[in-house]
mmCIF file of C-alpha atoms in Angstrom:
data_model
loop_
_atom_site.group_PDB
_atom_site.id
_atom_site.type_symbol
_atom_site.label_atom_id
_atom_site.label_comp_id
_atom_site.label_asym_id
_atom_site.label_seq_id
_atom_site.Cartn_x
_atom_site.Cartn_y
_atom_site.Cartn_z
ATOM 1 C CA UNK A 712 91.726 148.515 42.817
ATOM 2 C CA UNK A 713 94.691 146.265 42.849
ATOM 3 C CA UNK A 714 92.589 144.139 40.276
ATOM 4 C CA UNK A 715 92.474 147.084 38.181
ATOM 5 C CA UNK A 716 95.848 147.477 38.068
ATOM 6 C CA UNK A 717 96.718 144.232 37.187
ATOM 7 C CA UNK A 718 94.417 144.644 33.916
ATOM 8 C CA UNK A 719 96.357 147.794 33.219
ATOM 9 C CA UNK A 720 99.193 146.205 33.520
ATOM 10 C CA UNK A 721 98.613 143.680 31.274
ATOM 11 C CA UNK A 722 97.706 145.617 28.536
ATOM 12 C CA UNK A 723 101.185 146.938 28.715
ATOM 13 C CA UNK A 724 100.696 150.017 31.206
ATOM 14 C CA UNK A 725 104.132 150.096 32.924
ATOM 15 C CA UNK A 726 102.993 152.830 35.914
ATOM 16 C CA UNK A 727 100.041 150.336 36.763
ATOM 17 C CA UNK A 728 102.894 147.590 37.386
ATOM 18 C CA UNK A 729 105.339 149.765 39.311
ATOM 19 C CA UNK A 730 102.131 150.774 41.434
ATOM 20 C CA UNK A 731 101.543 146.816 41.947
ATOM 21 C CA UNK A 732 105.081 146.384 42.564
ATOM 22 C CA UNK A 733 105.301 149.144 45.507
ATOM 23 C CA UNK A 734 102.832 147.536 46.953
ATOM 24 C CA UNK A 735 104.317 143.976 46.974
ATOM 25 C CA UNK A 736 108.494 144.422 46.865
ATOM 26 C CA UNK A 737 108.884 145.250 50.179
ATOM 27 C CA UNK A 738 107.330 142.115 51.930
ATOM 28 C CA UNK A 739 108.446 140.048 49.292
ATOM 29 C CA UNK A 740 111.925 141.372 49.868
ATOM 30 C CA UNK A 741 111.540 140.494 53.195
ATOM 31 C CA UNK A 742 110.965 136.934 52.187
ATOM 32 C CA UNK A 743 113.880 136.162 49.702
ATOM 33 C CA UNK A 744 115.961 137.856 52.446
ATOM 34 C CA UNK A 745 114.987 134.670 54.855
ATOM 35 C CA UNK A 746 114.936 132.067 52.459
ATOM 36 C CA UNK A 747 118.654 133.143 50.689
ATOM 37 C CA UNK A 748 120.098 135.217 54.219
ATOM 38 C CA UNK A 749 122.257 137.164 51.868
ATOM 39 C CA UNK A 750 120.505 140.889 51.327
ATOM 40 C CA UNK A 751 122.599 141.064 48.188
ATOM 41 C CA UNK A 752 120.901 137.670 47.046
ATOM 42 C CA UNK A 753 117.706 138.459 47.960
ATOM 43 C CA UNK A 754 117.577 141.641 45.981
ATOM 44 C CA UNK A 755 118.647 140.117 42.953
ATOM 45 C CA UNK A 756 116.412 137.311 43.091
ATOM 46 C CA UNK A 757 113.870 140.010 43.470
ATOM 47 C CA UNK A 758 114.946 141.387 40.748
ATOM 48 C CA UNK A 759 114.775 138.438 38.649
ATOM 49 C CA UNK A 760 111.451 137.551 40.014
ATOM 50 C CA UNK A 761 109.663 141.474 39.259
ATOM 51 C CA UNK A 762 111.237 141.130 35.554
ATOM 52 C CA UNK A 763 109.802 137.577 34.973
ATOM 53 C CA UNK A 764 106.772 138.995 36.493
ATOM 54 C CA UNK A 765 106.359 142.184 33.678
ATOM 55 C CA UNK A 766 107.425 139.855 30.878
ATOM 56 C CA UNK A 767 104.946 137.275 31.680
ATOM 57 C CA UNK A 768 101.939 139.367 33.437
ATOM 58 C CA UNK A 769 99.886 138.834 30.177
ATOM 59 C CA UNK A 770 99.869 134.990 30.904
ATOM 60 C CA UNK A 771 98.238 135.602 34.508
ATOM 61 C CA UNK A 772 94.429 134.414 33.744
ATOM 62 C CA UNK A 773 93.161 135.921 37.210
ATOM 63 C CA UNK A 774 94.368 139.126 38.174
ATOM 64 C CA UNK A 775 92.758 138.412 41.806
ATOM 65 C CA UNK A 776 96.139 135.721 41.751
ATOM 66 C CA UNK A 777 98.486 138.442 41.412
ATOM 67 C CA UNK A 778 99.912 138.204 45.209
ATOM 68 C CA UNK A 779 100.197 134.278 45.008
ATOM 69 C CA UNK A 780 101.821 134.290 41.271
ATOM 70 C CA UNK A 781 104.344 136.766 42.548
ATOM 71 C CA UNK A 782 104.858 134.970 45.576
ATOM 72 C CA UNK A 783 105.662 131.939 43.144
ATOM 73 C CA UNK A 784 108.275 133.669 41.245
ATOM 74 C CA UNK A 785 110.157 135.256 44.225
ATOM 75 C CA UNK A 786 110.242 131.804 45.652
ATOM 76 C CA UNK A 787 111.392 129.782 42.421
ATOM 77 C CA UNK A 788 113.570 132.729 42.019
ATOM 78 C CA UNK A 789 115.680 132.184 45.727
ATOM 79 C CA UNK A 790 115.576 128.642 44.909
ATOM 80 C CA UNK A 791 117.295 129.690 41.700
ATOM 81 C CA UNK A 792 119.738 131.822 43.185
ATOM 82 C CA UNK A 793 120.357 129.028 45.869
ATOM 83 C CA UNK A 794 121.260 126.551 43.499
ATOM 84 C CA UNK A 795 124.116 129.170 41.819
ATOM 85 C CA UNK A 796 125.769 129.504 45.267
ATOM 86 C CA UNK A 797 125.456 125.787 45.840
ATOM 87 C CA UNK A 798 127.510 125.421 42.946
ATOM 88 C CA UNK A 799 130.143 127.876 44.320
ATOM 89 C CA UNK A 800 132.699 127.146 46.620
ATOM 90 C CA UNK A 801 131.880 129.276 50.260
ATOM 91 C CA UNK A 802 133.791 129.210 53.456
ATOM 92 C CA UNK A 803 131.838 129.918 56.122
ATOM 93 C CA UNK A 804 133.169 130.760 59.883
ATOM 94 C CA UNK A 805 130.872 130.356 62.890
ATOM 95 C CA UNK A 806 131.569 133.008 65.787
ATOM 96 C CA UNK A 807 129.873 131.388 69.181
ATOM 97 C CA UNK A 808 129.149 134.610 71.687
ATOM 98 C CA UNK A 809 131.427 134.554 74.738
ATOM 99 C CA UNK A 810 129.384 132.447 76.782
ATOM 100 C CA UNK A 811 130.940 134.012 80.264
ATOM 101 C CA UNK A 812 129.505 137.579 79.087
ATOM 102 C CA UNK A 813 126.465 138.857 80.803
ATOM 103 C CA UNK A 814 123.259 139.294 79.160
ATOM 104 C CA UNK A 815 121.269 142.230 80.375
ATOM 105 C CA UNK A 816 117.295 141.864 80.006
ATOM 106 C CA UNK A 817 116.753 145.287 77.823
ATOM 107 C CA UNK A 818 115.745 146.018 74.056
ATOM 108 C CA UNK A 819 119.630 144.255 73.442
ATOM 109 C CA UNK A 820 118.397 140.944 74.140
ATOM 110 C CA UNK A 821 115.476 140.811 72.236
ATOM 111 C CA UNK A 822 117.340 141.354 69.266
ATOM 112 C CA UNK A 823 120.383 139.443 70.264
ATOM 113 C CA UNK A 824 117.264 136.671 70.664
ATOM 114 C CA UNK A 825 115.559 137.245 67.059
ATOM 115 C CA UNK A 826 119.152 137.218 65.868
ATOM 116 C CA UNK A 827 119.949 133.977 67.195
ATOM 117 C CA UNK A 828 116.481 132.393 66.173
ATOM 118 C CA UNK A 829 117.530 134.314 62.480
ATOM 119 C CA UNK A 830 120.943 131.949 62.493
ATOM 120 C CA UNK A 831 119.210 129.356 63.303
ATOM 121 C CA UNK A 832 116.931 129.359 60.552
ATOM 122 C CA UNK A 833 120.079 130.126 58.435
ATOM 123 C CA UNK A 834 121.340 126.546 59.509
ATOM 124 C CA UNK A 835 118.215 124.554 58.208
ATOM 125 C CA UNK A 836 118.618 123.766 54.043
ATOM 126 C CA UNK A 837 116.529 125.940 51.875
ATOM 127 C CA UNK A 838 113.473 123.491 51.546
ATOM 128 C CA UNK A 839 112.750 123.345 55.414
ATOM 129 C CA UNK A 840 113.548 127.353 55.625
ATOM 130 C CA UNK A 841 111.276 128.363 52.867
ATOM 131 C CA UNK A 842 108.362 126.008 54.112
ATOM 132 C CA UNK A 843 109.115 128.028 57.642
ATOM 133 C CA UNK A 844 109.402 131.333 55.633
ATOM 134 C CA UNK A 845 106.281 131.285 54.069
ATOM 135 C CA UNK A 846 103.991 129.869 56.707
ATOM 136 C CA UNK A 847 105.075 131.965 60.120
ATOM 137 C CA UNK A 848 106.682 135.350 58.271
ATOM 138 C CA UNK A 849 103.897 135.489 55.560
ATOM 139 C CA UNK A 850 101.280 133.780 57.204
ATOM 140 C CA UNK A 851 100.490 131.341 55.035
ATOM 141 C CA UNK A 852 98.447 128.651 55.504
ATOM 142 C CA UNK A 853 99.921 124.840 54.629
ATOM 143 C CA UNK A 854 97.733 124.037 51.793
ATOM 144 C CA UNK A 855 98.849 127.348 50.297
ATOM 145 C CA UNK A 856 102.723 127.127 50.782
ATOM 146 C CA UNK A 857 102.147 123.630 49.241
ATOM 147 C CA UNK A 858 100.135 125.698 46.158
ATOM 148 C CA UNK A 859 103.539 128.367 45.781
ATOM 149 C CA UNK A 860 106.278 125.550 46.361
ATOM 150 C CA UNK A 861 103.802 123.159 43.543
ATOM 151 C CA UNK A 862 104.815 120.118 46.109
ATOM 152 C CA UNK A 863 101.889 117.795 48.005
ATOM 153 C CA UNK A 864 100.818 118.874 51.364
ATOM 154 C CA UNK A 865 101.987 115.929 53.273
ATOM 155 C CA UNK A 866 105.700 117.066 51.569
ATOM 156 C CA UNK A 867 105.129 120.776 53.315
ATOM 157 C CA UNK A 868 103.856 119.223 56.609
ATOM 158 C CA UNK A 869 106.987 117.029 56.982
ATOM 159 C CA UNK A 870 109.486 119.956 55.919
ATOM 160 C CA UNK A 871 107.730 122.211 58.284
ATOM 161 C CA UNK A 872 108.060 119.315 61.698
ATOM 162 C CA UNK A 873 111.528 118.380 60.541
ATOM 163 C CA UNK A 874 112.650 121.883 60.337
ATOM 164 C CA UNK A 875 110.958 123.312 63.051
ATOM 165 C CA UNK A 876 112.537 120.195 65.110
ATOM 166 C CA UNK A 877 116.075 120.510 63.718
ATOM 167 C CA UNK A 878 115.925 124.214 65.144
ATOM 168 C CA UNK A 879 114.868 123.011 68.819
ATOM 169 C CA UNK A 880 117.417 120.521 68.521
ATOM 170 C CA UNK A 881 120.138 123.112 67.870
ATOM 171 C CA UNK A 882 118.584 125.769 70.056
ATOM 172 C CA UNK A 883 118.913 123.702 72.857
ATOM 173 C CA UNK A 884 122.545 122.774 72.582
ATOM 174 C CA UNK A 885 123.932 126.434 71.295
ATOM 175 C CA UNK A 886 125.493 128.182 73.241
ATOM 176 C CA UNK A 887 123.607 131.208 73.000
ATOM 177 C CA UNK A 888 120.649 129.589 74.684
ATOM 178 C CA UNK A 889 119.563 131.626 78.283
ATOM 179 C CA UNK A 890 118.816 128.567 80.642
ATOM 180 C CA UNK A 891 115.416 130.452 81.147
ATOM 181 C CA UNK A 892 114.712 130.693 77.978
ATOM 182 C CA UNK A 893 115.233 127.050 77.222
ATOM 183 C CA UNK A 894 112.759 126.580 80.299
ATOM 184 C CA UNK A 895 110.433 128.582 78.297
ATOM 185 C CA UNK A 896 110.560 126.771 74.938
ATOM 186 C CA UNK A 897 110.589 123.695 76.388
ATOM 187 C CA UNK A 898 107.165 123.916 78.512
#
């Protein structure tokens, strides 16, 4: 089916590609909203990303690559984005919790936790967080964020262990971390 609606789409049928894009916006979304943390951002380079996508659906030679080609453009699309709010000038102010305040095991901490993992990944540069992105949130396999990002393998393999390592490193010194749960990570 989805095949089918690429073909449609290419020969111009604008229903067939907001039927495609249903279907692949949301998770998508999801993704530029990691890589860029800003929702704002993220929607925009969404937005950028489905536009390029209608303009250019005509030059897609397999419609079975659909998913990865508009993976490709919402990536190169953050990394777009990125690179206009490197260029701007941003304050940022980092609030640690109140380490002397209790944390209560209920539904609170769990997303107290995600949020915490969440600022972590924030802290890594956009290379290491998209390689992180698109192999644990979408799934990915290596060889196939190395196919989206158009880098070599070994270049994904070494952004993946130096990112994943720069967030232990910080998630064992913050603040936020629960001694058990630093037990936990650690074995």
């Amino acid at each position: 089916m989805q095949r089918d609606l690429v073909e449609r789409a290419k020969a111009g049928d604008l229903d067939a590609f907001a039927q495609l894009v249903r279907a692949s916006a949301p998770r998508l979304k999801g993704v530029a909203h990691l890589i860029l943390r800003d929702a704002h951002r993220a929607e925009d380079a969404l937005q950028d990303a489905l536009l390029l996508a209608w303009r250019d659906i005509r030059a897609l030679r397999d419609p079975d690559a659909w998913d990865a080609w508009l993976r490709r453009l919402t990536v190169n699309a953050c990394y777009k984005a990125a690179g206009k709010e490197r260029r701007r000038k941003q304050v940022e102010v980092h609030v640690d919790p109140d380490p002397s305040a209790a944390r209560t095991l209920d539904a609170t901490a769990d997303v107290a936790e995600r949020e915490w993992v969440l600022d972590e990944l924030g802290r890594l540069d956009i290379d290491r967080r998209t390689v992180l992105v698109l192999h644990y949130y979408l799934d990915l396999s290596l060889p196939e964020v190395a196919e989206i990002l158009d880098i070599p393998y070994g270049t994904v393999t070494s952004r993946l262990h130096r990112g994943l390592e720069q967030m232990r490193r910080q998630m064992q010194v913050s603040p936020a971390a629960d001694p058990e749960l630093s037990t936990e990570r650690s074995s």
